Short mmCIF file of C-alpha atoms and ligand atoms in Angstrom, two decimals:
data_model
loop_
_atom_site.label_atom_id
_atom_site.label_comp_id
_atom_site.label_asym_id
_atom_site.label_seq_id
_atom_site.Cartn_x
_atom_site.Cartn_y
_atom_site.Cartn_z
CA MET A 19 1.34 -31.93 7.94
CA ALA A 20 0.96 -33.48 4.52
CA SER A 21 3.17 -36.55 4.25
CA ARG A 22 6.26 -36.20 2.10
CA LYS A 23 6.41 -37.89 -1.24
CA LYS A 24 8.95 -40.67 -1.37
CA PHE A 25 11.45 -41.26 -4.13
CA TYR A 26 13.34 -44.53 -4.35
CA VAL A 27 16.04 -44.73 -7.02
CA THR A 28 18.42 -47.60 -7.81
CA THR A 29 21.44 -48.38 -9.94
CA PRO A 30 22.31 -51.87 -11.16
CA ILE A 31 24.56 -53.65 -8.71
CA TYR A 32 28.02 -54.00 -10.15
CA TYR A 33 30.12 -57.06 -10.80
CA VAL A 34 33.26 -57.02 -8.73
CA ASN A 35 35.66 -58.61 -11.18
CA ASP A 36 36.86 -55.12 -11.97
CA LYS A 37 36.90 -51.66 -10.41
CA PRO A 38 34.48 -48.94 -11.56
CA HIS A 39 35.03 -47.34 -14.95
CA LEU A 40 33.42 -44.34 -16.54
CA GLY A 41 30.53 -46.45 -17.89
CA SER A 42 29.56 -47.79 -14.48
CA PHE A 43 30.11 -44.37 -12.91
CA TYR A 44 27.66 -42.93 -15.43
CA THR A 45 24.60 -44.91 -14.26
CA THR A 46 25.45 -44.10 -10.68
CA LEU A 47 26.00 -40.43 -11.42
CA VAL A 48 22.59 -40.04 -13.03
CA ALA A 49 21.03 -41.80 -10.04
CA ASP A 50 22.89 -39.34 -7.81
CA VAL A 51 21.56 -36.38 -9.79
CA MET A 52 18.01 -37.70 -9.51
CA ALA A 53 18.40 -38.38 -5.78
CA ARG A 54 19.77 -34.91 -5.07
CA TRP A 55 17.06 -33.29 -7.17
CA HIS A 56 14.35 -35.03 -5.18
CA ARG A 57 16.05 -34.17 -1.91
CA ILE A 58 15.91 -30.46 -2.68
CA LYS A 59 12.28 -30.95 -3.68
CA GLY A 60 11.77 -32.05 -0.10
CA ASP A 61 10.99 -35.69 -0.92
CA ASP A 62 11.80 -38.65 1.29
CA VAL A 63 14.60 -40.05 -0.87
CA PHE A 64 16.27 -43.43 -0.81
CA PHE A 65 19.16 -44.04 -3.17
CA LEU A 66 20.47 -47.60 -3.43
CA THR A 67 23.57 -48.95 -5.11
CA GLY A 68 25.82 -51.93 -4.44
CA THR A 69 27.74 -54.93 -5.70
CA ASP A 70 26.72 -58.17 -7.40
CA GLU A 71 29.09 -60.69 -5.87
CA ASN A 72 27.64 -64.16 -6.43
CA SER A 73 28.76 -64.42 -10.02
CA GLN A 74 31.24 -66.92 -11.44
CA LYS A 75 33.17 -63.84 -12.50
CA SER A 76 34.06 -63.31 -8.83
CA VAL A 77 35.44 -66.83 -8.63
CA GLU A 78 37.59 -66.40 -11.71
CA ALA A 79 38.88 -63.00 -10.72
CA ALA A 80 39.75 -64.25 -7.23
CA LYS A 81 41.62 -67.19 -8.70
CA LYS A 82 43.58 -64.86 -10.95
CA ALA A 83 44.43 -62.65 -8.00
CA GLY A 84 45.46 -65.66 -5.95
CA LYS A 85 42.92 -64.91 -3.22
CA THR A 86 40.01 -66.67 -1.66
CA VAL A 87 36.72 -65.62 -3.16
CA GLU A 88 35.57 -64.18 0.18
CA SER A 89 38.57 -61.98 0.70
CA TYR A 90 38.55 -60.95 -2.93
CA VAL A 91 34.90 -59.82 -2.95
CA ASN A 92 35.37 -58.04 0.37
CA GLU A 93 38.27 -56.06 -1.00
CA MET A 94 36.50 -55.22 -4.23
CA ALA A 95 33.26 -54.18 -2.53
CA THR A 96 35.29 -51.72 -0.46
CA ILE A 97 36.90 -50.36 -3.60
CA TRP A 98 33.52 -49.80 -5.24
CA LYS A 99 32.07 -48.16 -2.18
CA ASP A 100 35.07 -45.90 -1.65
CA THR A 101 35.25 -44.97 -5.31
CA PHE A 102 31.63 -43.87 -5.30
CA LYS A 103 32.21 -41.84 -2.14
CA ASN A 104 35.26 -40.31 -3.73
CA LEU A 105 33.11 -39.33 -6.70
CA ASN A 106 30.62 -37.61 -4.41
CA ILE A 107 27.85 -40.15 -4.89
CA SER A 108 25.26 -39.64 -2.17
CA PHE A 109 23.91 -43.18 -1.85
CA ASP A 110 21.84 -43.99 1.21
CA GLU A 111 22.62 -47.67 1.21
CA PHE A 112 25.19 -49.93 -0.38
CA ILE A 113 23.95 -53.50 -0.70
CA ARG A 114 26.25 -56.48 -1.18
CA THR A 115 24.72 -59.74 -2.31
CA THR A 116 26.98 -61.77 -0.04
CA GLU A 117 25.45 -60.13 3.03
CA GLU A 118 23.18 -62.11 5.34
CA ARG A 119 20.36 -59.58 5.06
CA HIS A 120 20.34 -60.04 1.30
CA LYS A 121 20.28 -63.83 1.58
CA LYS A 122 17.42 -63.62 4.04
CA GLY A 123 15.41 -61.54 1.61
CA VAL A 124 16.19 -63.86 -1.29
CA TYR A 125 14.88 -66.85 0.68
CA GLU A 126 11.75 -64.96 1.65
CA PHE A 127 11.18 -63.97 -1.96
CA PHE A 128 11.78 -67.50 -3.20
CA LYS A 129 9.30 -68.85 -0.64
CA ARG A 130 6.57 -66.66 -2.08
CA VAL A 131 7.27 -67.58 -5.67
CA ASN A 132 7.46 -71.27 -4.82
CA LYS A 133 4.18 -71.10 -2.92
CA LYS A 134 2.61 -69.62 -6.01
CA GLY A 135 3.53 -72.79 -7.89
CA ASP A 136 6.00 -70.98 -10.12
CA ILE A 137 9.03 -73.17 -9.46
CA TYR A 138 9.49 -76.54 -11.12
CA LYS A 139 12.31 -78.95 -11.70
CA GLY A 140 13.43 -79.65 -15.20
CA LYS A 141 16.29 -80.60 -17.33
CA TYR A 142 18.29 -77.86 -18.85
CA VAL A 143 19.72 -78.88 -22.15
CA GLY A 144 21.34 -76.12 -24.04
CA TYR A 145 24.39 -74.26 -25.13
CA TYR A 146 26.89 -73.10 -22.61
CA CYS A 147 29.88 -70.89 -23.28
CA VAL A 148 32.50 -71.69 -20.67
CA ARG A 149 34.38 -68.46 -21.24
CA CYS A 150 31.23 -66.40 -20.73
CA GLU A 151 30.04 -68.76 -17.99
CA ALA A 152 26.61 -68.28 -19.47
CA PHE A 153 23.88 -70.22 -21.16
CA LEU A 154 23.25 -69.27 -24.73
CA THR A 155 20.27 -69.86 -26.94
CA LYS A 156 20.40 -70.81 -30.56
CA THR A 157 19.56 -67.25 -31.55
CA ASP A 158 22.58 -65.95 -29.62
CA LEU A 159 24.97 -67.96 -31.77
CA VAL A 160 26.70 -66.61 -34.83
CA GLU A 161 27.69 -69.39 -37.22
CA ASN A 162 27.17 -71.83 -34.35
CA LYS A 163 29.70 -69.98 -32.19
CA CYS A 164 29.57 -67.73 -29.16
CA PRO A 165 29.45 -64.22 -30.64
CA ILE A 166 31.93 -62.85 -28.09
CA HIS A 167 34.51 -65.60 -27.84
CA LYS A 168 34.09 -67.10 -31.31
CA VAL A 169 34.23 -70.65 -29.99
CA GLU A 170 31.65 -73.37 -30.29
CA PRO A 171 29.72 -73.67 -27.05
CA ASN A 172 29.38 -76.92 -25.13
CA ILE A 173 26.10 -78.71 -24.92
CA LEU A 174 25.23 -78.73 -21.27
CA GLU A 175 22.76 -80.88 -19.47
CA GLU A 176 21.80 -79.96 -15.94
CA GLU A 177 18.97 -80.73 -13.58
CA ASN A 178 17.80 -77.25 -12.72
CA TYR A 179 14.91 -75.52 -11.10
CA PHE A 180 12.95 -73.19 -13.31
CA PHE A 181 10.93 -70.07 -12.70
CA ARG A 182 7.69 -69.99 -14.65
CA ALA A 183 8.23 -66.54 -16.14
CA SER A 184 6.10 -67.33 -19.18
CA ARG A 185 2.99 -67.43 -17.00
CA TYR A 186 3.17 -63.65 -16.59
CA LYS A 187 3.61 -62.67 -20.22
CA ASP A 188 0.06 -61.43 -20.78
CA GLU A 189 -0.19 -59.63 -17.47
CA LEU A 190 3.10 -57.93 -18.14
CA LEU A 191 2.20 -56.89 -21.67
CA GLU A 192 -1.02 -55.43 -20.34
CA TYR A 193 0.87 -53.53 -17.67
CA ILE A 194 3.31 -52.11 -20.20
CA GLU A 195 0.40 -51.09 -22.41
CA LYS A 196 -1.39 -49.34 -19.55
CA ASN A 197 1.74 -47.63 -18.23
CA PRO A 198 3.49 -45.99 -21.16
CA LYS A 199 6.15 -44.53 -18.90
CA PHE A 200 7.03 -47.83 -17.25
CA ILE A 201 9.82 -48.52 -19.74
CA LEU A 202 11.69 -45.55 -21.13
CA PRO A 203 12.84 -44.38 -23.64
CA GLU A 204 10.09 -45.42 -26.02
CA LYS A 205 12.28 -47.27 -28.50
CA ARG A 206 13.41 -49.63 -25.74
CA ARG A 207 9.82 -50.23 -24.76
CA GLU A 208 9.07 -51.48 -28.25
CA GLU A 209 12.04 -53.86 -28.08
CA VAL A 210 10.84 -55.22 -24.77
CA ILE A 211 7.33 -55.83 -26.05
CA LYS A 212 8.73 -57.71 -29.00
CA TYR A 213 10.95 -59.79 -26.74
CA ILE A 214 8.12 -60.71 -24.38
CA LYS A 215 5.85 -61.66 -27.27
CA THR A 216 8.33 -63.72 -29.21
CA ALA A 217 11.15 -64.98 -27.01
CA MET A 218 10.39 -64.83 -23.31
CA ASN A 219 10.56 -68.28 -21.74
CA ASP A 220 10.79 -69.78 -18.28
CA ILE A 221 14.25 -69.36 -16.86
CA SER A 222 16.51 -71.74 -15.06
CA ILE A 223 17.23 -70.24 -11.65
CA SER A 224 19.55 -72.78 -10.05
CA ARG A 225 22.96 -74.13 -10.91
CA GLN A 226 24.18 -77.61 -10.24
CA THR A 227 27.78 -77.20 -11.25
CA GLN A 228 28.68 -74.07 -9.33
CA GLU A 229 29.70 -73.74 -5.74
CA TRP A 230 29.90 -70.00 -5.23
CA GLY A 231 26.50 -68.43 -4.68
CA ILE A 232 23.48 -68.49 -2.43
CA GLU A 233 22.56 -72.04 -1.52
CA PHE A 234 19.43 -73.21 -3.26
CA PRO A 235 16.86 -74.18 -0.62
CA LEU A 236 15.20 -77.06 -2.46
CA GLU A 237 18.27 -79.11 -3.21
CA LYS A 238 21.61 -79.41 -1.56
CA GLY A 239 24.53 -78.80 -3.85
CA GLN A 240 22.75 -76.25 -6.04
CA VAL A 241 23.07 -72.48 -5.85
CA PHE A 242 20.81 -69.71 -7.13
CA TYR A 243 21.50 -68.44 -10.62
CA VAL A 244 23.21 -65.11 -10.04
CA TRP A 245 20.68 -62.97 -11.92
CA PHE A 246 17.81 -64.34 -9.83
CA ASP A 247 19.45 -63.31 -6.59
CA ALA A 248 20.90 -60.07 -7.98
CA LEU A 249 17.59 -58.57 -9.07
CA ILE A 250 16.16 -59.12 -5.60
CA ASN A 251 18.72 -56.60 -4.27
CA TYR A 252 16.23 -53.86 -5.14
CA LEU A 253 14.04 -55.28 -2.39
CA THR A 254 16.63 -56.44 0.13
CA GLY A 255 18.45 -53.10 -0.08
CA ILE A 256 15.45 -51.41 1.52
CA GLY A 257 14.68 -54.04 4.11
CA PHE A 258 12.75 -56.85 2.42
CA GLY A 259 13.10 -59.85 4.71
CA TRP A 260 14.80 -57.85 7.47
CA ASP A 261 13.02 -54.49 7.96
CA GLU A 262 9.41 -54.62 6.86
CA GLU A 263 8.64 -51.06 7.89
CA LYS A 264 11.41 -49.61 5.81
CA PHE A 265 10.48 -51.84 2.92
CA LYS A 266 6.89 -50.63 2.99
CA ARG A 267 8.04 -47.05 3.17
CA TYR A 268 10.02 -47.19 -0.09
CA TRP A 269 8.73 -49.98 -2.31
CA PRO A 270 7.86 -49.82 -5.22
CA ALA A 271 10.96 -48.26 -6.69
CA ASP A 272 10.29 -45.00 -8.46
CA LEU A 273 13.18 -45.43 -10.80
CA HIS A 274 15.48 -48.25 -11.83
CA LEU A 275 18.33 -46.90 -13.92
CA ILE A 276 20.07 -49.43 -16.14
CA GLY A 277 22.25 -49.75 -19.23
CA LYS A 278 20.82 -51.21 -22.41
CA ASP A 279 22.66 -54.54 -22.10
CA ILE A 280 20.56 -55.60 -19.13
CA THR A 281 17.15 -54.62 -20.45
CA LYS A 282 15.61 -58.09 -20.71
CA PHE A 283 16.45 -58.97 -17.14
CA HIS A 284 14.98 -55.76 -15.80
CA CYS A 285 12.01 -55.22 -18.06
CA ALA A 286 10.82 -58.80 -18.54
CA ILE A 287 12.22 -61.26 -15.98
CA TRP A 288 12.22 -58.92 -12.99
CA PRO A 289 8.62 -57.74 -13.40
CA ALA A 290 7.54 -61.38 -13.88
CA MET A 291 9.30 -62.27 -10.63
CA LEU A 292 7.54 -59.42 -8.84
CA LEU A 293 4.14 -60.38 -10.22
CA SER A 294 4.70 -63.91 -9.02
CA ALA A 295 5.65 -62.68 -5.54
CA ASP A 296 2.59 -60.39 -5.45
CA LEU A 297 4.70 -57.29 -5.18
CA GLU A 298 4.11 -54.01 -6.97
CA LEU A 299 6.12 -53.27 -10.08
CA PRO A 300 8.62 -50.40 -10.21
CA LYS A 301 7.18 -47.16 -11.55
CA HIS A 302 9.85 -46.46 -14.13
CA ILE A 303 12.79 -48.24 -15.68
CA TYR A 304 15.00 -45.92 -17.68
CA ILE A 305 17.48 -47.51 -20.07
CA HIS A 306 20.56 -45.58 -21.06
CA GLY A 307 23.11 -46.15 -23.80
CA PHE A 308 26.82 -46.90 -23.75
CA TRP A 309 29.88 -44.76 -23.49
CA THR A 310 32.10 -45.73 -26.34
CA VAL A 311 35.69 -44.92 -27.24
CA LYS A 312 36.18 -44.41 -30.94
CA GLY A 313 32.87 -46.11 -31.48
CA GLU A 314 33.57 -49.24 -29.38
CA LYS A 315 31.86 -49.98 -26.07
CA MET A 316 34.04 -49.03 -23.15
CA SER A 317 34.81 -52.33 -21.45
CA LYS A 318 37.56 -54.15 -19.68
CA SER A 319 37.87 -56.86 -22.30
CA LEU A 320 38.53 -54.28 -25.00
CA GLY A 321 41.09 -52.53 -22.84
CA ASN A 322 39.69 -49.07 -23.54
CA VAL A 323 38.27 -48.13 -20.17
CA VAL A 324 38.52 -44.66 -18.71
CA ASP A 325 39.14 -44.60 -14.98
CA PRO A 326 37.02 -41.90 -13.35
CA ILE A 327 39.47 -41.57 -10.46
CA LYS A 328 42.37 -40.91 -12.81
CA LEU A 329 40.22 -38.42 -14.68
CA LYS A 330 39.48 -36.70 -11.39
CA GLU A 331 43.21 -36.15 -10.88
CA LYS A 332 43.25 -34.15 -14.10
CA TYR A 333 39.92 -32.31 -14.07
CA PRO A 334 37.58 -31.03 -11.37
CA LEU A 335 35.03 -33.66 -10.38
CA ASP A 336 32.13 -31.31 -11.01
CA ALA A 337 33.41 -30.69 -14.53
CA ILE A 338 33.42 -34.43 -15.18
CA ARG A 339 29.93 -34.75 -13.73
CA TYR A 340 28.77 -31.86 -15.87
CA PHE A 341 30.31 -33.31 -18.99
CA LEU A 342 28.91 -36.81 -18.55
CA VAL A 343 25.38 -35.58 -18.02
CA ARG A 344 25.48 -32.88 -20.67
CA GLN A 345 27.32 -34.68 -23.44
CA ILE A 346 24.86 -37.39 -24.43
CA PRO A 347 21.10 -37.28 -24.78
CA PHE A 348 20.10 -39.54 -21.92
CA GLY A 349 19.26 -42.88 -23.50
CA GLU A 350 21.66 -42.69 -26.46
CA ASP A 351 25.22 -43.90 -26.90
CA GLY A 352 28.03 -41.38 -26.85
CA ASP A 353 31.71 -41.31 -27.54
CA PHE A 354 34.10 -40.28 -24.81
CA ASP A 355 36.67 -37.80 -25.95
CA GLU A 356 38.88 -35.71 -23.68
CA GLU A 357 38.99 -32.89 -26.21
CA ALA A 358 35.23 -32.56 -25.95
CA LEU A 359 35.54 -32.48 -22.17
CA LYS A 360 38.13 -29.69 -22.33
CA GLU A 361 35.97 -27.75 -24.75
CA ARG A 362 32.99 -27.88 -22.45
CA ILE A 363 35.11 -26.88 -19.46
CA ASN A 364 36.59 -23.89 -21.23
CA GLY A 365 33.36 -22.87 -22.90
CA GLU A 366 30.47 -23.62 -20.61
CA LEU A 367 32.12 -23.82 -17.21
CA VAL A 368 34.85 -21.18 -17.47
CA ASN A 369 33.25 -18.72 -19.87
CA ASP A 370 29.55 -19.02 -19.17
CA LEU A 371 29.26 -19.94 -15.50
CA GLY A 372 32.65 -18.98 -14.08
CA ASN A 373 32.68 -15.58 -15.72
CA LEU A 374 29.17 -14.80 -14.69
CA VAL A 375 29.86 -15.47 -11.03
CA TRP A 376 33.19 -13.63 -11.12
CA ARG A 377 31.82 -10.56 -12.89
CA VAL A 378 28.76 -10.22 -10.69
CA LEU A 379 30.73 -10.61 -7.51
CA SER A 380 33.45 -8.14 -8.48
CA LEU A 381 30.83 -5.51 -9.20
CA ALA A 382 28.85 -6.34 -6.09
CA GLU A 383 31.92 -6.19 -3.88
CA LYS A 384 32.61 -2.57 -4.78
CA PHE A 385 29.03 -1.44 -4.62
CA THR A 386 28.10 0.42 -1.47
CA GLY A 387 24.37 0.87 -2.05
CA SER A 388 21.68 -1.72 -1.47
CA PHE A 389 20.86 -4.57 -3.82
CA GLU A 390 17.29 -3.67 -4.55
CA GLY A 391 15.16 -3.50 -7.62
CA THR A 392 12.49 -5.10 -9.73
CA PRO A 393 12.83 -8.65 -11.04
CA GLU A 394 13.84 -8.40 -14.69
CA LEU A 395 15.77 -11.62 -15.20
CA GLU A 396 13.30 -13.99 -13.59
CA LYS A 397 11.25 -14.24 -16.76
CA TYR A 398 14.11 -16.06 -18.47
CA LEU A 399 14.08 -18.79 -15.87
CA ASN A 400 11.92 -21.61 -17.18
CA LEU A 401 11.57 -23.63 -14.02
CA GLU A 402 8.60 -25.56 -15.34
CA LYS A 403 10.60 -26.78 -18.29
CA ILE A 404 13.46 -27.85 -16.05
CA GLU A 405 11.05 -29.73 -13.80
CA PHE A 406 9.40 -31.31 -16.80
CA HIS A 407 12.72 -32.64 -18.07
CA MET A 408 13.66 -33.97 -14.64
CA GLU A 409 10.31 -35.72 -14.33
CA ASN A 410 11.05 -37.41 -17.62
CA PHE A 411 14.59 -38.23 -16.49
CA ARG A 412 16.12 -36.13 -19.25
CA VAL A 413 18.91 -34.83 -17.05
CA ASP A 414 20.80 -33.62 -20.12
CA LEU A 415 17.94 -31.38 -21.23
CA ALA A 416 17.37 -30.03 -17.74
CA LEU A 417 21.00 -29.00 -17.57
CA GLN A 418 20.76 -27.42 -20.99
CA GLU A 419 17.79 -25.36 -19.83
CA ILE A 420 19.68 -24.19 -16.74
CA TRP A 421 22.43 -23.10 -19.08
CA ASN A 422 19.98 -21.09 -21.17
CA PHE A 423 19.30 -19.08 -18.04
CA ILE A 424 23.01 -18.67 -17.26
CA ARG A 425 23.56 -17.33 -20.77
CA GLN A 426 20.66 -14.91 -20.40
CA CYS A 427 22.33 -13.53 -17.29
CA ASN A 428 25.56 -12.93 -19.18
CA LYS A 429 23.60 -11.30 -21.98
CA TYR A 430 21.92 -9.02 -19.44
CA ILE A 431 25.31 -7.83 -18.19
CA ASN A 432 26.54 -7.16 -21.70
CA GLU A 433 23.42 -5.51 -23.04
CA LYS A 434 22.97 -3.29 -20.02
CA GLU A 435 26.69 -2.66 -19.82
CA VAL A 436 26.29 -3.11 -16.11
CA TRP A 437 29.89 -2.08 -15.40
CA LYS A 438 29.01 1.42 -16.58
CA LEU A 439 26.00 1.78 -14.27
CA SER A 440 25.93 3.46 -10.89
CA GLY A 441 23.57 4.26 -8.04
CA SER A 442 20.11 2.70 -8.00
CA GLU A 443 20.49 1.48 -11.58
CA LEU A 444 23.49 -0.56 -10.59
CA GLY A 445 21.70 -1.66 -7.40
CA ASN A 446 18.82 -2.93 -9.53
CA ALA A 447 21.06 -4.81 -11.96
CA LEU A 448 23.03 -6.36 -9.14
CA TYR A 449 19.86 -7.34 -7.33
CA ASN A 450 18.76 -9.21 -10.45
CA LEU A 451 22.11 -10.87 -10.96
CA LEU A 452 22.60 -11.88 -7.35
CA GLU A 453 19.16 -13.39 -7.14
CA SER A 454 19.86 -15.21 -10.39
CA LEU A 455 23.07 -16.61 -8.96
CA ARG A 456 21.26 -17.72 -5.85
CA VAL A 457 18.67 -19.57 -7.94
CA ILE A 458 21.41 -21.02 -10.15
CA SER A 459 23.21 -22.31 -7.07
CA ILE A 460 20.11 -24.29 -6.13
CA LEU A 461 19.46 -25.64 -9.61
CA LEU A 462 23.05 -26.70 -10.13
CA TYR A 463 23.26 -28.60 -6.87
CA PRO A 464 22.08 -32.00 -8.17
CA PHE A 465 24.57 -31.88 -11.02
CA MET A 466 27.52 -30.07 -9.45
CA PRO A 467 27.17 -30.12 -5.66
CA GLU A 468 30.61 -28.67 -4.91
CA THR A 469 30.18 -25.81 -7.35
CA SER A 470 26.79 -25.03 -5.91
CA GLU A 471 28.32 -24.84 -2.46
CA LYS A 472 31.16 -22.61 -3.68
CA ILE A 473 28.71 -20.16 -5.23
CA ARG A 474 26.60 -20.07 -2.10
CA LYS A 475 29.63 -19.47 0.06
CA GLN A 476 30.65 -16.47 -2.02
CA LEU A 477 27.13 -15.12 -1.78
CA GLY A 478 27.05 -15.68 1.97
CA LEU A 479 24.01 -17.95 1.72
CA GLU A 480 23.09 -20.75 4.06
CA LYS A 481 23.76 -24.34 3.04
CA LYS A 482 20.22 -25.64 3.18
CA LEU A 483 18.69 -25.91 -0.26
CA ASP A 484 15.06 -25.93 -1.28
CA LEU A 485 13.76 -25.97 -4.81
CA ARG A 486 10.86 -23.81 -3.74
CA ASP A 487 13.32 -20.96 -3.24
CA CYS A 488 13.87 -20.71 -6.98
CA VAL A 489 11.82 -17.51 -7.13
CA PHE A 490 13.15 -13.98 -6.89
CA LYS A 491 12.88 -12.49 -3.42
CA LYS A 492 14.78 -9.91 -1.47
CA PHE A 493 18.52 -10.68 -1.74
CA GLU A 494 19.56 -11.79 1.71
CA GLY A 495 23.13 -12.89 1.19
CA ARG A 496 26.36 -11.11 1.94
CA ILE A 497 29.24 -10.77 -0.51
CA GLU A 498 32.12 -12.89 0.67
CA LYS A 499 35.58 -13.56 -0.71
CA ARG A 500 35.66 -14.31 -4.44
CA GLU A 501 36.97 -17.60 -5.71
CA ILE A 502 37.58 -18.83 -9.25
CA LEU A 503 35.12 -21.64 -9.98
CA PHE A 504 36.83 -23.30 -12.93
CA LYS A 505 40.28 -22.73 -14.38
CA LYS A 506 40.82 -22.67 -18.11
CA ILE A 507 42.38 -25.89 -19.39
CA GLU A 508 45.43 -25.03 -21.49
CA ASN A 509 46.46 -27.55 -24.10
N1 MSP B 6 25.66 -57.20 -12.23
C1 MSP B 6 24.90 -56.87 -13.38
C2 MSP B 6 23.69 -56.03 -12.99
C3 MSP B 6 22.77 -56.65 -12.00
S1 MSP B 6 21.50 -55.59 -11.54
C4 MSP B 6 20.44 -56.51 -10.68
C5 MSP B 6 25.77 -56.08 -14.36
N2 MSP B 6 26.85 -55.51 -13.86
S2 MSP B 6 27.93 -54.71 -14.71
O1 MSP B 6 28.91 -54.29 -13.75
O2 MSP B 6 28.40 -55.48 -15.80
O3 MSP B 6 27.22 -53.47 -15.35
C6 MSP B 6 26.53 -52.54 -14.55
C7 MSP B 6 26.00 -51.38 -15.33
O4 MSP B 6 27.05 -50.65 -15.94
C8 MSP B 6 25.04 -51.77 -16.45
O5 MSP B 6 23.91 -50.92 -16.39
C9 MSP B 6 25.81 -51.49 -17.68
O6 MSP B 6 24.98 -51.14 -18.73
C10 MSP B 6 26.66 -50.32 -17.24
N3 MSP B 6 27.78 -50.14 -18.11
C11 MSP B 6 28.85 -50.97 -18.28
N4 MSP B 6 29.62 -50.49 -19.29
C12 MSP B 6 29.07 -49.34 -19.77
C13 MSP B 6 29.44 -48.39 -20.72
N5 MSP B 6 30.53 -48.51 -21.46
N6 MSP B 6 28.66 -47.28 -20.85
C14 MSP B 6 27.56 -47.08 -20.07
N7 MSP B 6 27.18 -47.97 -19.17
C15 MSP B 6 27.86 -49.15 -19.08
O7 MSP B 6 25.40 -56.01 -15.52
#
């Protein structure tokens, strides 16, 4: 038997100083869509997500909550994990950076990089914004102040260990050149190239003044800089340092999904780290935009976050999933607006999809003949185009193309006036429509798993899904009890 293709997809690991909001759900949702798509393709899929717990943000948040850092991060990690489960995210592994297996992998990774001669001790003299808990460079400053907190940063002097990232500049630029789909979308790729050429320096990877974090092996009293340990989660989450076999099975990652604010870390520092450790680079890094509210980034500090769990109490989860994927071209920013969500529910989910399923099933239920005929609707199904969009991670366009097919099915009913047909003519029309619904139920699965299951149940089809079944065959289902898929949202 030919061996299955593997597909390893990751999300960023999330800071635990807050619970998930719609922005963080978004990255994870797209990863879920990709994972489910590859599962129905028959691939050997691994989908990793998790939490980034060694940050100073954890310390501050714990202090505020009056808890020890350990108990705070434990509680928050559970909240993140449960929230994702609640949102039907089908992750295979949830990695926490305070876990022993992660630490083990970080030490193993560090050993390799150190052996390569890429670690050196130096003095860090630079700007430090205490409120951000981050080092800033001169170019970050606006009128000599931190651009976020509008205060003058301190000058900080620390004895740190550095990673010689600059050594890999040329190799990295060459790799990016040779692999045009390594960094997507294209406009981000250009930004990365510019950054590597003009601003990429060695980075300080240890901290002298912090206590919370993974102990730095070369000097007591120092801990790893949180970004250095966090990036390594993509390796430790699949066994690096603790399950070599599993690691070999899935690395390199096929897709890292990230938001645009963490591009430099993922597209410059991370690949440099991997080159130093003699590990393969990920195949694709796709950078998406931000969800905004009235034009401003959705974030805790601005107090404009949308809670996906609260939203789920008001709208069906699959409708939210549909909306998030469909609303913005993947890679761009987009404004979140509940009115737009309602419009899409009432238009696309109730009218297009819901009506189609309801109409076909009511006709099929009464029909006593057999559902047989010649495929007439199949030609409107552009499976190649859908696959093309999914291969290019344009989940929004894939969904749009599926909708083109759904609309064609409705058009078919109207143009043929199927409700007026009888006998073999009706049998033929219903054959076409039922097979279309069966195919639609497969294609919708990655985006709206519950809806897919509901459609299949009404058609009396088995649960197992396979993308290769998206061709018209003999209809082998059985018409079961009808169920409304989506209810109209009244204002
Ligand atoms: N912990 C780091 C990532 C380390 S990965 C090795 C981090 N965490 S985060 O919780 O701040 O952000 C995680 C992801 O959520 C990022 O990809 C970020 O872009 C995304 N989003 C946060 N707010 C967002 C929006 N308003 N809209 C879309 N995505 C957003 O960075």
